[in-house]
Amino acid sequence: MKIVSNKSNLQVLHEDNHLIVVNKRVGDIVQGDKTGDKPLNEIVKEYIKEKYNKPGEVFLGVVHRLDRPTTGIVVFARTSKALSRMNELFSNRETQKTYWAVVKNKPEKPQDKLVHYLKRNEKNNTSKAHLKEVPDSKLASLYYQIIKELTNYTALEIHLHTGRHHQIRAQLAAIGSPIKGDLKYGFDRSNPDGGIHLHARKLSFTHPVSKEALTIIAPTPDDVIWNSI
């Protein structure tokens, strides 16, 4: 896939007057938080300001987020019209999200639909997957299929039906297949870069202004395991 720009380590996958889509790296935070680390939205603002020589403050709306240790597609809106319409697309589940994950312990079934009730724990920032509804839980559903068996791991393709907090991480851990590097959900050691092998691979949606059908694919990080898939 053609990559528009890789300036300042910012990998731009799609760019037009209303949207900019980037390939998030391990460790990037999408929006500012208590760490005080420079967030991705500020880096993208600087990129736009410099590229288009824009005076004053650059508008950039955060449409959705990815967990800090996760990589892949993140969409930002460059206009308020695009932001409100993209928010509607995501909240109405009118987007098709595909993730890739590398897990320990091959799932029992080569493909399956997983349905759990996720309950979030604010104190330790995790979600626990339950088979039956519990107080304050939310229904979570995804479909996975094995795409490659590696020497010590298994690569999965995942299609999300809902978008819950840490959904993929919690649901895969619940079937005994934690994601490589994900200490929070039961993997035994961290990855050297502090990330996890979960990648937002593909996103399909209708452009909020032009109404064009868009499918964006994000290259995986450059490491031995991703490169072998």
PDB file of C-alpha atoms in Angstrom, residues 47-175:
ATOM      1  CA  TYR A  47       2.854  17.819  10.779  1.00  0.00           C
ATOM      2  CA  ILE A  48      -0.223  19.552   9.266  1.00  0.00           C
ATOM      3  CA  LYS A  49       0.889  23.015  10.412  1.00  0.00           C
ATOM      4  CA  GLU A  50       4.316  22.575   8.825  1.00  0.00           C
ATOM      5  CA  LYS A  51       3.200  20.824   5.633  1.00  0.00           C
ATOM      6  CA  TYR A  52       0.479  23.344   4.776  1.00  0.00           C
ATOM      7  CA  ASN A  53       2.168  26.358   6.399  1.00  0.00           C
ATOM      8  CA  LYS A  54      -0.936  26.988   8.492  1.00  0.00           C
ATOM      9  CA  PRO A  55      -0.998  30.039  10.770  1.00  0.00           C
ATOM     10  CA  GLY A  56      -2.566  29.782  14.208  1.00  0.00           C
ATOM     11  CA  GLU A  57      -4.071  26.740  15.862  1.00  0.00           C
ATOM     12  CA  VAL A  58      -4.663  23.620  13.748  1.00  0.00           C
ATOM     13  CA  PHE A  59      -8.015  21.838  14.233  1.00  0.00           C
ATOM     14  CA  LEU A  60      -7.673  18.095  14.764  1.00  0.00           C
ATOM     15  CA  GLY A  61     -10.398  15.891  16.204  1.00  0.00           C
ATOM     16  CA  VAL A  62      -9.692  12.556  17.887  1.00  0.00           C
ATOM     17  CA  VAL A  63     -12.164  10.055  16.407  1.00  0.00           C
ATOM     18  CA  HIS A  64     -11.100   6.935  18.338  1.00  0.00           C
ATOM     19  CA  ARG A  65      -8.161   5.571  20.333  1.00  0.00           C
ATOM     20  CA  LEU A  66      -5.816   2.601  20.513  1.00  0.00           C
ATOM     21  CA  ASP A  67      -4.189   1.309  23.690  1.00  0.00           C
ATOM     22  CA  ARG A  68      -0.655   2.613  24.185  1.00  0.00           C
ATOM     23  CA  PRO A  69       1.104  -0.767  23.610  1.00  0.00           C
ATOM     24  CA  THR A  70      -0.988  -1.467  20.470  1.00  0.00           C
ATOM     25  CA  THR A  71      -0.034  -0.455  16.919  1.00  0.00           C
ATOM     26  CA  GLY A  72      -1.971   0.340  13.762  1.00  0.00           C
ATOM     27  CA  ILE A  73      -4.658   2.556  12.265  1.00  0.00           C
ATOM     28  CA  VAL A  74      -5.747   5.737  14.020  1.00  0.00           C
ATOM     29  CA  VAL A  75      -8.134   8.197  12.329  1.00  0.00           C
ATOM     30  CA  PHE A  76      -8.148  11.930  13.035  1.00  0.00           C
ATOM     31  CA  ALA A  77     -10.603  14.495  11.666  1.00  0.00           C
ATOM     32  CA  ARG A  78      -9.311  17.724  10.126  1.00  0.00           C
ATOM     33  CA  THR A  79     -12.710  19.450  10.127  1.00  0.00           C
ATOM     34  CA  SER A  80     -15.552  19.637  12.638  1.00  0.00           C
ATOM     35  CA  LYS A  81     -17.973  18.280  10.010  1.00  0.00           C
ATOM     36  CA  ALA A  82     -15.796  15.200   9.500  1.00  0.00           C
ATOM     37  CA  LEU A  83     -15.384  14.741  13.267  1.00  0.00           C
ATOM     38  CA  SER A  84     -19.116  14.665  14.013  1.00  0.00           C
ATOM     39  CA  ARG A  85     -19.835  12.317  11.091  1.00  0.00           C
ATOM     40  CA  MET A  86     -16.928   9.972  11.943  1.00  0.00           C
ATOM     41  CA  ASN A  87     -18.103   9.877  15.565  1.00  0.00           C
ATOM     42  CA  GLU A  88     -21.508   8.758  14.286  1.00  0.00           C
ATOM     43  CA  LEU A  89     -19.959   6.060  12.066  1.00  0.00           C
ATOM     44  CA  PHE A  90     -17.998   4.627  14.992  1.00  0.00           C
ATOM     45  CA  SER A  91     -20.834   4.842  17.522  1.00  0.00           C
ATOM     46  CA  ASN A  92     -23.302   3.274  15.047  1.00  0.00           C
ATOM     47  CA  ARG A  93     -20.762   0.521  14.209  1.00  0.00           C
ATOM     48  CA  GLU A  94     -20.742   1.500  10.555  1.00  0.00           C
ATOM     49  CA  THR A  95     -17.033   0.760  10.285  1.00  0.00           C
ATOM     50  CA  GLN A  96     -15.379  -2.620   9.693  1.00  0.00           C
ATOM     51  CA  LYS A  97     -12.333  -3.105  11.929  1.00  0.00           C
ATOM     52  CA  THR A  98      -9.805  -5.894  11.403  1.00  0.00           C
ATOM     53  CA  TYR A  99      -7.014  -6.596  13.862  1.00  0.00           C
ATOM     54  CA  TRP A 100      -4.087  -8.986  13.823  1.00  0.00           C
ATOM     55  CA  ALA A 101      -2.852 -10.578  17.047  1.00  0.00           C
ATOM     56  CA  VAL A 102      -0.041 -12.979  17.897  1.00  0.00           C
ATOM     57  CA  VAL A 103      -0.982 -15.207  20.826  1.00  0.00           C
ATOM     58  CA  LYS A 104       0.459 -17.874  23.056  1.00  0.00           C
ATOM     59  CA  ASN A 105      -1.512 -21.138  23.170  1.00  0.00           C
ATOM     60  CA  LYS A 106      -3.312 -21.868  19.931  1.00  0.00           C
ATOM     61  CA  PRO A 107      -7.109 -21.518  20.382  1.00  0.00           C
ATOM     62  CA  GLU A 108      -9.019 -24.803  20.416  1.00  0.00           C
ATOM     63  CA  LYS A 109     -11.044 -23.820  17.350  1.00  0.00           C
ATOM     64  CA  PRO A 110      -9.463 -22.522  14.117  1.00  0.00           C
ATOM     65  CA  GLN A 111     -12.222 -19.911  13.992  1.00  0.00           C
ATOM     66  CA  ASP A 112     -14.926 -18.878  16.408  1.00  0.00           C
ATOM     67  CA  LYS A 113     -17.205 -16.119  17.605  1.00  0.00           C
ATOM     68  CA  LEU A 114     -16.411 -15.054  21.171  1.00  0.00           C
ATOM     69  CA  VAL A 115     -19.161 -13.504  23.290  1.00  0.00           C
ATOM     70  CA  HIS A 116     -18.420 -12.269  26.812  1.00  0.00           C
ATOM     71  CA  TYR A 117     -19.570  -9.670  29.285  1.00  0.00           C
ATOM     72  CA  LEU A 118     -16.709  -7.313  30.102  1.00  0.00           C
ATOM     73  CA  LYS A 119     -16.447  -5.570  33.424  1.00  0.00           C
ATOM     74  CA  ARG A 120     -13.920  -2.765  33.711  1.00  0.00           C
ATOM     75  CA  ASN A 121     -11.719  -2.286  36.758  1.00  0.00           C
ATOM     76  CA  GLU A 122     -10.806   1.402  36.903  1.00  0.00           C
ATOM     77  CA  LYS A 123      -8.182   0.888  39.635  1.00  0.00           C
ATOM     78  CA  ASN A 124      -5.844  -1.299  37.614  1.00  0.00           C
ATOM     79  CA  ASN A 125      -7.167  -0.288  34.163  1.00  0.00           C
ATOM     80  CA  THR A 126      -8.177  -3.789  33.049  1.00  0.00           C
ATOM     81  CA  SER A 127     -11.360  -5.494  31.886  1.00  0.00           C
ATOM     82  CA  LYS A 128     -12.407  -8.988  32.934  1.00  0.00           C
ATOM     83  CA  ALA A 129     -14.368 -11.222  30.573  1.00  0.00           C
ATOM     84  CA  HIS A 130     -17.307 -13.147  32.072  1.00  0.00           C
ATOM     85  CA  LEU A 131     -19.403 -15.770  30.303  1.00  0.00           C
ATOM     86  CA  LYS A 132     -22.568 -14.518  31.973  1.00  0.00           C
ATOM     87  CA  GLU A 133     -23.758 -11.001  32.620  1.00  0.00           C
ATOM     88  CA  VAL A 134     -22.534  -9.473  35.886  1.00  0.00           C
ATOM     89  CA  PRO A 135     -23.359  -6.044  37.388  1.00  0.00           C
ATOM     90  CA  ASP A 136     -21.913  -3.122  35.385  1.00  0.00           C
ATOM     91  CA  SER A 137     -20.712  -5.401  32.581  1.00  0.00           C
ATOM     92  CA  LYS A 138     -21.061  -4.751  28.853  1.00  0.00           C
ATOM     93  CA  LEU A 139     -21.667  -7.243  26.061  1.00  0.00           C
ATOM     94  CA  ALA A 140     -18.552  -7.862  23.949  1.00  0.00           C
ATOM     95  CA  SER A 141     -18.429  -9.839  20.718  1.00  0.00           C
ATOM     96  CA  LEU A 142     -15.720 -10.627  18.179  1.00  0.00           C
ATOM     97  CA  TYR A 143     -14.880 -13.188  15.519  1.00  0.00           C
ATOM     98  CA  TYR A 144     -11.395 -14.640  15.098  1.00  0.00           C
ATOM     99  CA  GLN A 145      -9.706 -17.007  12.689  1.00  0.00           C
ATOM    100  CA  ILE A 146      -6.206 -18.471  12.660  1.00  0.00           C
ATOM    101  CA  ILE A 147      -4.188 -17.039   9.772  1.00  0.00           C
ATOM    102  CA  LYS A 148      -0.783 -18.588  10.499  1.00  0.00           C
ATOM    103  CA  GLU A 149       0.803 -21.033  12.921  1.00  0.00           C
ATOM    104  CA  LEU A 150       4.301 -20.005  13.972  1.00  0.00           C
ATOM    105  CA  THR A 151       6.892 -22.020  15.875  1.00  0.00           C
ATOM    106  CA  ASN A 152       5.869 -20.825  19.342  1.00  0.00           C
ATOM    107  CA  TYR A 153       2.852 -18.646  18.621  1.00  0.00           C
ATOM    108  CA  THR A 154      -0.329 -18.409  16.575  1.00  0.00           C
ATOM    109  CA  ALA A 155      -1.383 -15.431  14.429  1.00  0.00           C
ATOM    110  CA  LEU A 156      -5.070 -14.504  14.443  1.00  0.00           C
ATOM    111  CA  GLU A 157      -7.226 -12.168  12.387  1.00  0.00           C
ATOM    112  CA  ILE A 158      -9.959 -10.557  14.447  1.00  0.00           C
ATOM    113  CA  HIS A 159     -13.145  -8.763  13.405  1.00  0.00           C
ATOM    114  CA  LEU A 160     -14.708  -6.649  16.132  1.00  0.00           C
ATOM    115  CA  HIS A 161     -18.488  -6.504  16.511  1.00  0.00           C
ATOM    116  CA  THR A 162     -18.335  -4.212  19.553  1.00  0.00           C
ATOM    117  CA  GLY A 163     -15.704  -1.775  20.783  1.00  0.00           C
ATOM    118  CA  ARG A 164     -15.145  -2.300  24.504  1.00  0.00           C
ATOM    119  CA  HIS A 165     -12.244  -1.344  26.763  1.00  0.00           C
ATOM    120  CA  HIS A 166      -9.349  -3.798  26.169  1.00  0.00           C
ATOM    121  CA  GLN A 167     -11.868  -6.092  24.465  1.00  0.00           C
ATOM    122  CA  ILE A 168      -9.542  -8.179  22.289  1.00  0.00           C
ATOM    123  CA  ARG A 169      -6.939  -8.473  25.029  1.00  0.00           C
ATOM    124  CA  ALA A 170      -9.469  -9.594  27.648  1.00  0.00           C
ATOM    125  CA  GLN A 171     -11.444 -11.969  25.424  1.00  0.00           C
ATOM    126  CA  LEU A 172      -8.372 -13.764  24.068  1.00  0.00           C
ATOM    127  CA  ALA A 173      -6.974 -14.081  27.590  1.00  0.00           C
ATOM    128  CA  ALA A 174     -10.313 -15.556  28.683  1.00  0.00           C
ATOM    129  CA  ILE A 175      -9.920 -18.465  26.220  1.00  0.00           C
TER     130      ILE A 175
END
